[in-house]
Coordinates of N, CA and C in Angstrom, one line a residue:
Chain A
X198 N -15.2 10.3 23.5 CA -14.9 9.4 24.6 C -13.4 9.1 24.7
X199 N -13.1 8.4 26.0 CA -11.9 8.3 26.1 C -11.0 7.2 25.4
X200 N -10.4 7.7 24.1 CA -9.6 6.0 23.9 C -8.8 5.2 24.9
X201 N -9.1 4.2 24.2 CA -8.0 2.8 25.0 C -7.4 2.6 24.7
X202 N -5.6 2.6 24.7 CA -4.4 1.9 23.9 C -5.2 0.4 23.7
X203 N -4.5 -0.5 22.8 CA -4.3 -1.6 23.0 C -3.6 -2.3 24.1
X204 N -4.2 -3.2 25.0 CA -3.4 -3.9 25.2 C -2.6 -5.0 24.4
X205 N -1.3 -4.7 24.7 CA -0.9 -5.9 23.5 C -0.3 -7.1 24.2
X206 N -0.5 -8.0 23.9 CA 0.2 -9.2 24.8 C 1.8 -9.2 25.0
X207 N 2.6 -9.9 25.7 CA 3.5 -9.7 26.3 C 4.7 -11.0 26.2
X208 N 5.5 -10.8 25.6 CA 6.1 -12.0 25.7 C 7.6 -11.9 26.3
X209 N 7.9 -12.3 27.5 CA 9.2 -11.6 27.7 C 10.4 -13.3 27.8
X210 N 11.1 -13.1 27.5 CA 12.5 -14.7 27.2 C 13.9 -14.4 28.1
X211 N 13.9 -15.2 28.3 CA 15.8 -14.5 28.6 C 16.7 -14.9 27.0
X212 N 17.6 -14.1 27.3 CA 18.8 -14.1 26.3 C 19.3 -15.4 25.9
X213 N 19.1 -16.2 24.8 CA 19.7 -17.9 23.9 C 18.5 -18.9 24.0
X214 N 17.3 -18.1 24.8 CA 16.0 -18.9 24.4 C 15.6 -18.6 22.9
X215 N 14.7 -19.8 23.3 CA 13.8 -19.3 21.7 C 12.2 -19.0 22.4
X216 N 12.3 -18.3 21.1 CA 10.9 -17.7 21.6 C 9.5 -18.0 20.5
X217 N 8.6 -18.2 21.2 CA 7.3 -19.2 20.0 C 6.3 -17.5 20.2
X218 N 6.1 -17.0 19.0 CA 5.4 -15.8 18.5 C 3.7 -16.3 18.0
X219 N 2.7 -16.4 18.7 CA 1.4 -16.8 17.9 C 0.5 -15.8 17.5
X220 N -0.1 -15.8 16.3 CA -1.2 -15.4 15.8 C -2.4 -15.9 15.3
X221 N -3.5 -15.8 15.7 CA -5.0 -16.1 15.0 C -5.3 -15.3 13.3
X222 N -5.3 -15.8 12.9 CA -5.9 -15.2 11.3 C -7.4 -15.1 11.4
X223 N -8.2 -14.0 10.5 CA -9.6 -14.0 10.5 C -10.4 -14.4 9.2
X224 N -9.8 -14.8 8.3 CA -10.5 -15.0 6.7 C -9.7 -16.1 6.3
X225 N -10.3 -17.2 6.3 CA -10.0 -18.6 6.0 C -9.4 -18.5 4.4
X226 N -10.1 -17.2 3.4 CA -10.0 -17.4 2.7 C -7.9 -16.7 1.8
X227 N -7.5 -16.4 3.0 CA -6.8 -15.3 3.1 C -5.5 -16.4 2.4
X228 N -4.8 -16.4 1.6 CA -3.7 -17.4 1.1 C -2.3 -17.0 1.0
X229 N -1.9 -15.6 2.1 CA -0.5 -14.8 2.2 C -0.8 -14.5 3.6
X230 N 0.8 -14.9 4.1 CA 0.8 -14.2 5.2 C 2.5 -13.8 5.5
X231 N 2.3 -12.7 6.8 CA 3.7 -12.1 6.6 C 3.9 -11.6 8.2
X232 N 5.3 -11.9 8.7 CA 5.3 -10.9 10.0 C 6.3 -10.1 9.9
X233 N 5.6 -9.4 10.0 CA 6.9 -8.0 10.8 C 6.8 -7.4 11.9
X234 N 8.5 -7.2 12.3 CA 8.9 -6.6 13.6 C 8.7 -5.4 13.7
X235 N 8.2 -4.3 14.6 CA 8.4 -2.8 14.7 C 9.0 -2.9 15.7
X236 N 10.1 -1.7 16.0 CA 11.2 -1.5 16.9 C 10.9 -0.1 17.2
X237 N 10.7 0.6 18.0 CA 10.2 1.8 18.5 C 10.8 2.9 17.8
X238 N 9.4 3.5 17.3 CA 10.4 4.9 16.3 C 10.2 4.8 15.2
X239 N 10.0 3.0 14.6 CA 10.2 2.7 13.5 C 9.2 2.1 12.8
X240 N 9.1 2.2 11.6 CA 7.8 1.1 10.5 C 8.1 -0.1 10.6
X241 N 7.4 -0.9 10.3 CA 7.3 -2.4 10.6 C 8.6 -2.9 9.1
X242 N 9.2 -4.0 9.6 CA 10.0 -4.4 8.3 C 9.8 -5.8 8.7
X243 N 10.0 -5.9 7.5 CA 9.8 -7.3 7.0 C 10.4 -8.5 7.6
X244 N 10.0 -9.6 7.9 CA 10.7 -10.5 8.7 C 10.9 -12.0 7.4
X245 N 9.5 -12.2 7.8 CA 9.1 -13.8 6.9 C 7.9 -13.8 6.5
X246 N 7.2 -14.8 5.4 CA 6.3 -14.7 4.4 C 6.5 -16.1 4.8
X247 N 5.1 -16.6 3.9 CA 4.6 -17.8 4.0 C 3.2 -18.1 3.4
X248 N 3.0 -18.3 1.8 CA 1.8 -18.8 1.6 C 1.5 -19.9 2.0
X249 N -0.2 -20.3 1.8 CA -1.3 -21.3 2.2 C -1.4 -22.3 1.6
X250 N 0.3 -22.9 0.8 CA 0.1 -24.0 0.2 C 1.6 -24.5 1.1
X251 N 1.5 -23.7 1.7 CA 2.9 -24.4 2.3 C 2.8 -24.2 4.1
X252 N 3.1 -25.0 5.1 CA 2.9 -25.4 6.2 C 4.0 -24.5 7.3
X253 N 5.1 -24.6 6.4 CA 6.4 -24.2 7.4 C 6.9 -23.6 6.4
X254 N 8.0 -22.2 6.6 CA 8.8 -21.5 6.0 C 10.3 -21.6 6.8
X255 N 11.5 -21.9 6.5 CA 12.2 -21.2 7.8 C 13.1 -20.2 7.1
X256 N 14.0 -19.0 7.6 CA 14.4 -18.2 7.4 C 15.6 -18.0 8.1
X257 N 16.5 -17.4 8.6 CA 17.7 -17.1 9.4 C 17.1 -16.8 11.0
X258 N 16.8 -18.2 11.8 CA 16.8 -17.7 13.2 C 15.4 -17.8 12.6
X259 N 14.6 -17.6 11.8 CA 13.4 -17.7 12.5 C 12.8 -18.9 12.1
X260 N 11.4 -19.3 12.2 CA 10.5 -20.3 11.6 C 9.0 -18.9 11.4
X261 N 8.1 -19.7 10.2 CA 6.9 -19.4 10.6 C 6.1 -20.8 10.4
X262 N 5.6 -21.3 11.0 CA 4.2 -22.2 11.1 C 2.8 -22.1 10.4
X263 N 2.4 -22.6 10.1 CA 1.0 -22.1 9.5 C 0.1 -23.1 9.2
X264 N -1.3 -23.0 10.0 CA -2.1 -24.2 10.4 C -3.5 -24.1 10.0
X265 N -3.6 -24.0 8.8 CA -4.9 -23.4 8.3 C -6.2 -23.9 8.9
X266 N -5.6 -25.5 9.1 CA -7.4 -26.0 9.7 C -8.1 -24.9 11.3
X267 N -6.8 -23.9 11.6 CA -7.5 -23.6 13.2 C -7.8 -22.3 12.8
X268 N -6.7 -21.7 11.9 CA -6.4 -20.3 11.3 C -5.3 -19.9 11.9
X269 N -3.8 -20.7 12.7 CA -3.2 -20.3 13.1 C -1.8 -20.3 12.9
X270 N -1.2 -18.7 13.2 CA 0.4 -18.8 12.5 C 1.2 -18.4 13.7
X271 N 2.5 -19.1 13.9 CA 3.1 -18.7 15.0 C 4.3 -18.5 14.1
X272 N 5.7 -17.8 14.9 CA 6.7 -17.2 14.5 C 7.7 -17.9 15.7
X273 N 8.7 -18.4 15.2 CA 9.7 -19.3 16.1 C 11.0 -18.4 15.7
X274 N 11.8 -18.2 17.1 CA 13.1 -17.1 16.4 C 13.8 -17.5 17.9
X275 N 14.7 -18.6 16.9 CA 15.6 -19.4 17.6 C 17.1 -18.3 18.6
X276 N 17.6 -18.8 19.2 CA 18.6 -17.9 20.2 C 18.1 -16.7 20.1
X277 N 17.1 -16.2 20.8 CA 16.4 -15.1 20.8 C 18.0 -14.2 21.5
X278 N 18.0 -12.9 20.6 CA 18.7 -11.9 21.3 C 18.3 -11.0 21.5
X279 N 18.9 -9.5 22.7 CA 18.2 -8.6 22.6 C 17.7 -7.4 21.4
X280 N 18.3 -7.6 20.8 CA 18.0 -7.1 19.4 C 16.8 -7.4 18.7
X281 N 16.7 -8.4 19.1 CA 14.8 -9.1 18.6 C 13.8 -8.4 19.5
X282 N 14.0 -7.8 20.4 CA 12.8 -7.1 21.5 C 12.2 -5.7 20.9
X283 N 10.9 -6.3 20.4 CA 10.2 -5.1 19.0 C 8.8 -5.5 19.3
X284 N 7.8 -5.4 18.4 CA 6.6 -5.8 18.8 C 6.6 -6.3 17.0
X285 N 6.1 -7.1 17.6 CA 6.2 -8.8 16.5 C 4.4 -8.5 15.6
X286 N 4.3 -8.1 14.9 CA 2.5 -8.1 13.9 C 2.4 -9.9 12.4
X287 N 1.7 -10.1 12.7 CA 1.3 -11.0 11.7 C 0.3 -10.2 10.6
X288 N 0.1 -10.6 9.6 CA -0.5 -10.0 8.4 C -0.9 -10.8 7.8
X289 N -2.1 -10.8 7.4 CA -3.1 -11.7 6.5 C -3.6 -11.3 5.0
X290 N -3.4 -11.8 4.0 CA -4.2 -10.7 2.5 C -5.4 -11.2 2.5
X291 N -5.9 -10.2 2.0 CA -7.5 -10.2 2.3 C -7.6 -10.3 0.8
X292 N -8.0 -11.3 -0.1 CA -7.8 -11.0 -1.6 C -9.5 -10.5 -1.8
X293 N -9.8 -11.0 -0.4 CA -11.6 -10.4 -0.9 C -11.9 -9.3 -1.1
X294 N -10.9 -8.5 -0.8 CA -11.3 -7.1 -0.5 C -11.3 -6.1 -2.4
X295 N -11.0 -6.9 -3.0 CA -11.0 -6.5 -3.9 C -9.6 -6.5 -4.6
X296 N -9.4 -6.6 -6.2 CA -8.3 -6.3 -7.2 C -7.1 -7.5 -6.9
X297 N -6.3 -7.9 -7.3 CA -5.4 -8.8 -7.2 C -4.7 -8.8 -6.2
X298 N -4.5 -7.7 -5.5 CA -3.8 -8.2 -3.8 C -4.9 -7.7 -2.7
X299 N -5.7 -7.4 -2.9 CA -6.4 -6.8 -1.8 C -5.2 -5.8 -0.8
X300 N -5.9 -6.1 0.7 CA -4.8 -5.5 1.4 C -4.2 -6.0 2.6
X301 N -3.2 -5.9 3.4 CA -2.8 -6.3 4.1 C -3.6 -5.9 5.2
X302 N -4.3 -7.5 6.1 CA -5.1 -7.1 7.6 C -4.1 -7.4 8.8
X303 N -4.1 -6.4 9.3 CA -2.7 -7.1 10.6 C -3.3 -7.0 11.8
X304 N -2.4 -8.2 12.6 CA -2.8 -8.8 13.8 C -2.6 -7.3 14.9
X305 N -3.4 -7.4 15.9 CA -2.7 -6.3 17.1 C -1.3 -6.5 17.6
X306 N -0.7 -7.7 17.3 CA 1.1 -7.4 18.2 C 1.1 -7.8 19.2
X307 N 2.5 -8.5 19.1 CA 3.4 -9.0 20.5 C 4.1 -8.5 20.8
X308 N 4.4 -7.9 21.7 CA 5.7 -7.3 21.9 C 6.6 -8.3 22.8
X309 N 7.7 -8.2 22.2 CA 9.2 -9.7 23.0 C 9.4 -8.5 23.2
X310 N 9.9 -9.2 24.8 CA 11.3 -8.4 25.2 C 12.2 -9.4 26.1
X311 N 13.2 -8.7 25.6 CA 14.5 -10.0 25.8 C 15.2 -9.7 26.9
X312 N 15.6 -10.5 28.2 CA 16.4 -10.0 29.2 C 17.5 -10.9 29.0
X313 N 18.6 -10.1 29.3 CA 19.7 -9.8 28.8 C 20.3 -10.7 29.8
Chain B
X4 N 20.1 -0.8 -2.2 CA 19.0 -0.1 -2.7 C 18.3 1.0 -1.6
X5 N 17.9 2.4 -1.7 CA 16.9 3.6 -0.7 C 15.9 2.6 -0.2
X6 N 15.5 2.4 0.8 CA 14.2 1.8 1.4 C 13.1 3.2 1.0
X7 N 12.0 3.0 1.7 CA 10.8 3.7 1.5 C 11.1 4.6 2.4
X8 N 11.3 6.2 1.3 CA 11.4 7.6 2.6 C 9.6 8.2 2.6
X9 N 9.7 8.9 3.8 CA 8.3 9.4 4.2 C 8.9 10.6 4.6
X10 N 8.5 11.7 4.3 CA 8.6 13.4 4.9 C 7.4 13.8 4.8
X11 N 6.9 14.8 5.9 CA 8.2 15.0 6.8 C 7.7 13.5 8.0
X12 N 8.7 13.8 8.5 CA 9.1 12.5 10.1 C 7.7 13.1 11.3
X13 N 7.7 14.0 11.2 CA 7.4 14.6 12.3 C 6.3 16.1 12.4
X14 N 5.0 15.9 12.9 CA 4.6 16.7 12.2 C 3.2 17.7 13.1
X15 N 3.2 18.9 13.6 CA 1.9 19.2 14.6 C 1.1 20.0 14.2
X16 N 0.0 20.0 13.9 CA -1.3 21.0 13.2 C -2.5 21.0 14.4
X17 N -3.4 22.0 13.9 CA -4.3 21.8 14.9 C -5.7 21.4 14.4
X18 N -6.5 21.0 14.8 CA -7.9 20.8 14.7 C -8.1 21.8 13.3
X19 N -9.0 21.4 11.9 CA -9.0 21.5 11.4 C -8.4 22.0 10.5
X20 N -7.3 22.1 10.6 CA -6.2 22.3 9.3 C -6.1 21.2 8.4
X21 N -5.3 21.3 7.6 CA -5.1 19.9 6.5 C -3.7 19.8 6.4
X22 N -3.7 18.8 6.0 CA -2.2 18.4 6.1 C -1.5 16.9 4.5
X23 N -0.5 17.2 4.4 CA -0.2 16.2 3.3 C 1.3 15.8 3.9
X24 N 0.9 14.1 3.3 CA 2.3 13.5 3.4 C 2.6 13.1 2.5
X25 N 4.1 12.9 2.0 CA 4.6 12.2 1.3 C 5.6 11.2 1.7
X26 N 5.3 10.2 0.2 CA 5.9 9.0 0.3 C 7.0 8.6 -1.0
X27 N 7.9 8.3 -0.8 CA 9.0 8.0 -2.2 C 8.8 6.1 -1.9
X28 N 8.7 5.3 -3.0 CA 8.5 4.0 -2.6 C 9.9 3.7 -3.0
X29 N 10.5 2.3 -2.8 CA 12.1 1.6 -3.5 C 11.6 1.9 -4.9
X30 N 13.1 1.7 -5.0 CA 12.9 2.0 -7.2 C 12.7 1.1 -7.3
X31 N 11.6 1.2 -8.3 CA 11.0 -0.2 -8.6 C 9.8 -0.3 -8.8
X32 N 9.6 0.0 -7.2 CA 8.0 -0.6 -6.7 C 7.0 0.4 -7.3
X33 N 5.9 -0.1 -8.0 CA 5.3 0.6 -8.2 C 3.8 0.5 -7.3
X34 N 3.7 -0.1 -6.9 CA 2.4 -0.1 -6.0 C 2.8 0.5 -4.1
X35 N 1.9 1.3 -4.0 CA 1.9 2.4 -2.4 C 0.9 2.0 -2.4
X36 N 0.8 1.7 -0.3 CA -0.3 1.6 0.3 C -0.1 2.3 1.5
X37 N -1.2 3.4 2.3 CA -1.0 3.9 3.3 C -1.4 3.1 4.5
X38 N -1.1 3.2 5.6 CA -1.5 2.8 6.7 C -1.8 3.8 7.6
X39 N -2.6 3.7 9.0 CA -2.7 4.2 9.9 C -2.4 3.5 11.1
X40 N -1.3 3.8 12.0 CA -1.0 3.0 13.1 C -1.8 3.7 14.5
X41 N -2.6 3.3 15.4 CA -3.0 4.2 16.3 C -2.6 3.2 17.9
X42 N -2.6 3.4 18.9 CA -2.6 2.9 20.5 C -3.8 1.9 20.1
X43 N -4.8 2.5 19.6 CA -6.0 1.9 20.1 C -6.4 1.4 18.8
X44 N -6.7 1.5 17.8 CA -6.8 0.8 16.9 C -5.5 -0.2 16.1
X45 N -4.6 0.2 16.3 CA -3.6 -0.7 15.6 C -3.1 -0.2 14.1
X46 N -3.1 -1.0 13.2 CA -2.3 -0.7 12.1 C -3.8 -1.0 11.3
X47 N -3.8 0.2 10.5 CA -5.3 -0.2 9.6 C -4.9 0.4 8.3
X48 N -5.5 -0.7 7.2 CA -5.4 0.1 5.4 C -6.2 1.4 5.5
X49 N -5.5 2.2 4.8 CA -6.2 3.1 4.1 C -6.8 3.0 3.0
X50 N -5.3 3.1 2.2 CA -5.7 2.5 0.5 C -4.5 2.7 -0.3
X51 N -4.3 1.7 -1.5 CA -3.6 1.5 -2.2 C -3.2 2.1 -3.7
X52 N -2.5 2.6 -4.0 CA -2.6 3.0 -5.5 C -0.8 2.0 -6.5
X53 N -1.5 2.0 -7.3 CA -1.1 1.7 -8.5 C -1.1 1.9 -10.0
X54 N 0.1 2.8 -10.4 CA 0.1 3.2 -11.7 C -1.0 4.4 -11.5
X55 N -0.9 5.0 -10.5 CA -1.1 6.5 -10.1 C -3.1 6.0 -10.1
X56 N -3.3 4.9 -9.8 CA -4.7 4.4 -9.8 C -4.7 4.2 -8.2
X57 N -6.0 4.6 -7.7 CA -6.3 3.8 -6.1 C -6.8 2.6 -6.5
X58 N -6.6 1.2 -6.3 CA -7.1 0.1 -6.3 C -7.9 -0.2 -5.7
X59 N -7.4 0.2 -3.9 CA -8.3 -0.7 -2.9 C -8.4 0.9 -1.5
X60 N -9.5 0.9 -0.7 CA -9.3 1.8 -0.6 C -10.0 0.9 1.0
X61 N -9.8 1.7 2.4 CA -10.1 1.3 3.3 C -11.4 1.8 3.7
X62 N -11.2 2.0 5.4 CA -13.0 2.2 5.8 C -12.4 3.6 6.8
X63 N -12.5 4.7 5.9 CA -11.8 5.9 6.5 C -13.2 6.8 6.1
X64 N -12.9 8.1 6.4 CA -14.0 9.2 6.0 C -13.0 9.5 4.8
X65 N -13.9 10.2 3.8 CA -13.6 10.8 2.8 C -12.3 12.0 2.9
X66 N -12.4 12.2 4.1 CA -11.4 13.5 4.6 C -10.0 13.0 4.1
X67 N -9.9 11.5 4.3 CA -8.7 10.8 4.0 C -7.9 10.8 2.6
X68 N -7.6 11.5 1.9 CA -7.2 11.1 0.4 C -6.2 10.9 -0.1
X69 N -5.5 10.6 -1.6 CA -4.6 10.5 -1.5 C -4.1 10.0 -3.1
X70 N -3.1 10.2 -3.9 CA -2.8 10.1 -5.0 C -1.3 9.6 -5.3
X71 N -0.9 9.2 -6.5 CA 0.0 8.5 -6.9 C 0.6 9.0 -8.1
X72 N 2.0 9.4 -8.2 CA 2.3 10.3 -9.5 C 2.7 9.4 -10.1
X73 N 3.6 9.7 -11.5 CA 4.0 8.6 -12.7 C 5.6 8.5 -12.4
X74 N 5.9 8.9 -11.4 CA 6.9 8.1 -10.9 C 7.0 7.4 -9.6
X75 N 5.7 6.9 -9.0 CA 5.4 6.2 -8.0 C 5.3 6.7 -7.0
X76 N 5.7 8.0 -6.6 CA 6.0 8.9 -5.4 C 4.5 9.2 -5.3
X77 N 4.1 9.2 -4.3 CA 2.6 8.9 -3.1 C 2.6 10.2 -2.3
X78 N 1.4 10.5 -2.2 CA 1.0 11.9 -1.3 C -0.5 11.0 -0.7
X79 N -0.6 11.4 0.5 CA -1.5 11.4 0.9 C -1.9 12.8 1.9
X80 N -3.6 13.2 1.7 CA -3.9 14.4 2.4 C -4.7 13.6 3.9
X81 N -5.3 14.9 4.5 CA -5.8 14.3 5.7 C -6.8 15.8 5.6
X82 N -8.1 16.4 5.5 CA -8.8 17.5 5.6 C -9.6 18.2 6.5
X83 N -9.4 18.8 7.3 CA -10.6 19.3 8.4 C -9.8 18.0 9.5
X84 N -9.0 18.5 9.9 CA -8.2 17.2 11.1 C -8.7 17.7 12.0
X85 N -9.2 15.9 12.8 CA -9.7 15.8 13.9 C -8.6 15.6 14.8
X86 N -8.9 15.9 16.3 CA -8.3 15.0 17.0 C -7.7 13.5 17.1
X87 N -8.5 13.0 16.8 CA -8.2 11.3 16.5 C -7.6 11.3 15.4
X88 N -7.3 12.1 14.8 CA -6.4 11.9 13.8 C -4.9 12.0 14.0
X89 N -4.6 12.0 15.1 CA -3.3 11.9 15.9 C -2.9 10.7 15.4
X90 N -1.5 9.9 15.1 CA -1.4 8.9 14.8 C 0.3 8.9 14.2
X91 N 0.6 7.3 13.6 CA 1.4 7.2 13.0 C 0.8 6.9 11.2
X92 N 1.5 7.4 10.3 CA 0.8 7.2 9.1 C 2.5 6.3 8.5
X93 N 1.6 5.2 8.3 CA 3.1 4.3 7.3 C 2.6 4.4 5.8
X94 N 3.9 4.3 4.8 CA 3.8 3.8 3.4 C 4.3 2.8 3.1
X95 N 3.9 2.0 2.2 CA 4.2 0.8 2.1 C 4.5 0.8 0.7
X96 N 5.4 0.0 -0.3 CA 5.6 0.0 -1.2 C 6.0 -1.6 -1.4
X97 N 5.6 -2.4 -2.9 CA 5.8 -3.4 -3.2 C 5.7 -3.3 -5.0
X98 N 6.6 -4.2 -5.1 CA 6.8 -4.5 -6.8 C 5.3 -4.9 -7.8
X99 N 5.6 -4.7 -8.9 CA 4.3 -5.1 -9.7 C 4.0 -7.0 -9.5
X100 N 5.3 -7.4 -9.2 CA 5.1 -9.3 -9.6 C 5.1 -9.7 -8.4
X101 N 5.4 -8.9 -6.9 CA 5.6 -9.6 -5.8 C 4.9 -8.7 -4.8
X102 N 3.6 -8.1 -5.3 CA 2.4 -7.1 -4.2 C 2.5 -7.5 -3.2
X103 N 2.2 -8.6 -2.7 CA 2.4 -8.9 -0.9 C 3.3 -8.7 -0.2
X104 N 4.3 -8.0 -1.0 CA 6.0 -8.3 -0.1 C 5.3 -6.8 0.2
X105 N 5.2 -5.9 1.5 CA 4.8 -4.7 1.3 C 6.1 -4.3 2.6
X106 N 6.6 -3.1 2.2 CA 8.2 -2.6 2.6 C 7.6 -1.6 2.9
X107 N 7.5 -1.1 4.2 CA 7.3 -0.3 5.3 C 8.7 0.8 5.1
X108 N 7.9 2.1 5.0 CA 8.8 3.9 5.5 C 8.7 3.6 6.8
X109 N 9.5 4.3 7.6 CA 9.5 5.0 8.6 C 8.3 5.5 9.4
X110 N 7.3 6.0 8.9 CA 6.0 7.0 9.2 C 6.2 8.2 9.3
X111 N 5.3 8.8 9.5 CA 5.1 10.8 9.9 C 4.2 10.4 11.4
X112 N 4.6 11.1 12.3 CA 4.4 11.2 13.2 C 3.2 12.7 13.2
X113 N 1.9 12.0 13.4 CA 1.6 13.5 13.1 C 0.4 13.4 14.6
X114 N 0.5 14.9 15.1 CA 0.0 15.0 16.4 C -1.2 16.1 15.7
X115 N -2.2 15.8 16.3 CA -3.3 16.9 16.2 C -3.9 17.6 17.4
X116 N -3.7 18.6 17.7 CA -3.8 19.6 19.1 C -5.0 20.7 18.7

């Protein structure tokens, strides 16, 4: 049959906004999470972390949030520049899946894009 | 410090050939996990190895395999390739005390025709 790309949601800012990045989590039980940026061409790198005993992380320009009672984590990345326009993934550990880290479940992606 | 190299980058076979990739993880890291990035499915586990052991393994066909030497460096195969096996394939590499930090290669770009 015919595949379907993902549609991926869309977030577009102008240049010295800030930009609010959200994600839904699926396993309440999940107590790591992580986002990373992909930039075309390229593997996802690491942005910010944030375990499930802690609410807010902040990092350089960014925030992550994390709201266990809904299952939701958003990603804040203050004076958004063009350089930030990548597609944004959240990641969940699945420790159920077995052995001490299980594996990383990742969100479908936002892609920012920054006008300049 | 080398981030996570993957060779080759780029890569085209046809309908049932087989194919291997490799992965070098940071020095250090001894735990590799593969990924599959696709349009339509997104970024999904394969499976993980540690100490040349698979730990955790995903929801692939068997065609999928893949091993871990005793210096951390990662091969994964792919057997009898399908079409839908077009894709991005990532490695991921993380330390023994800090597994969730998972440090993304590049990928192999591998097209099936």
């Amino acid at each position: 049959g015919e595949s379907v790309g993902l549609h991926l949601p869309t977030l577009s800012v102008q240049e010295g906004d800030n930009s609010i990045i959200n994600c839904a989590y699926s396993n309440s039980a999940s107590d790591y999470f992580i986002w990373y940026k992909q930039e075309s061409g390229k593997g996802p790198q690491f942005i910010i972390d944030i375990r499930s005993n802690m609410d807010k992380r902040q990092g350089q320009r960014v925030t992550v949030l994390l709201n266990k009672t809904v299952k939701h984590l958003s990603l804040q990345i203050a004076a958004t520049q063009p350089g930030d326009s990548a597609v944004y993934f959240c990641a969940e550990n699945n420790r159920n899946y077995g052995g001490s880290q299980g594996n990383l479940i990742f969100g479908k992606g936002t892609k920012l894009s920054v006008k300049p | 410090k080398a981030g996570v190299t993957q060779t080759p980058r780029y890569l085209i076979k046809t309908r049932g050939q087989q194919v291997t990739l490799s992965c070098s993880p940071i020095s250090g890291h001894r735990s590799v996990s593969w990924y599959q990035q696709t349009p339509g499915q997104g970024l999904q586990f394969l499976f993980e190895y540690f100490s040349e052991t698979q730990r955790n393994k995903g929801n692939f066909p068997g065609r999928f395999s893949g091993r871990q030497f005793s210096n951390s460096r990662s091969e994964m195969n792919v057997s009898t390739l399908e079409l839908g096996d077009s894709a991005l394939y990532l490695c991921a590499s993380s330390w023994l005390d800090r597994q969730e930090t998972q440090y993304f290669g590049p990928g192999t770009r591998l097209l099936v025709l």
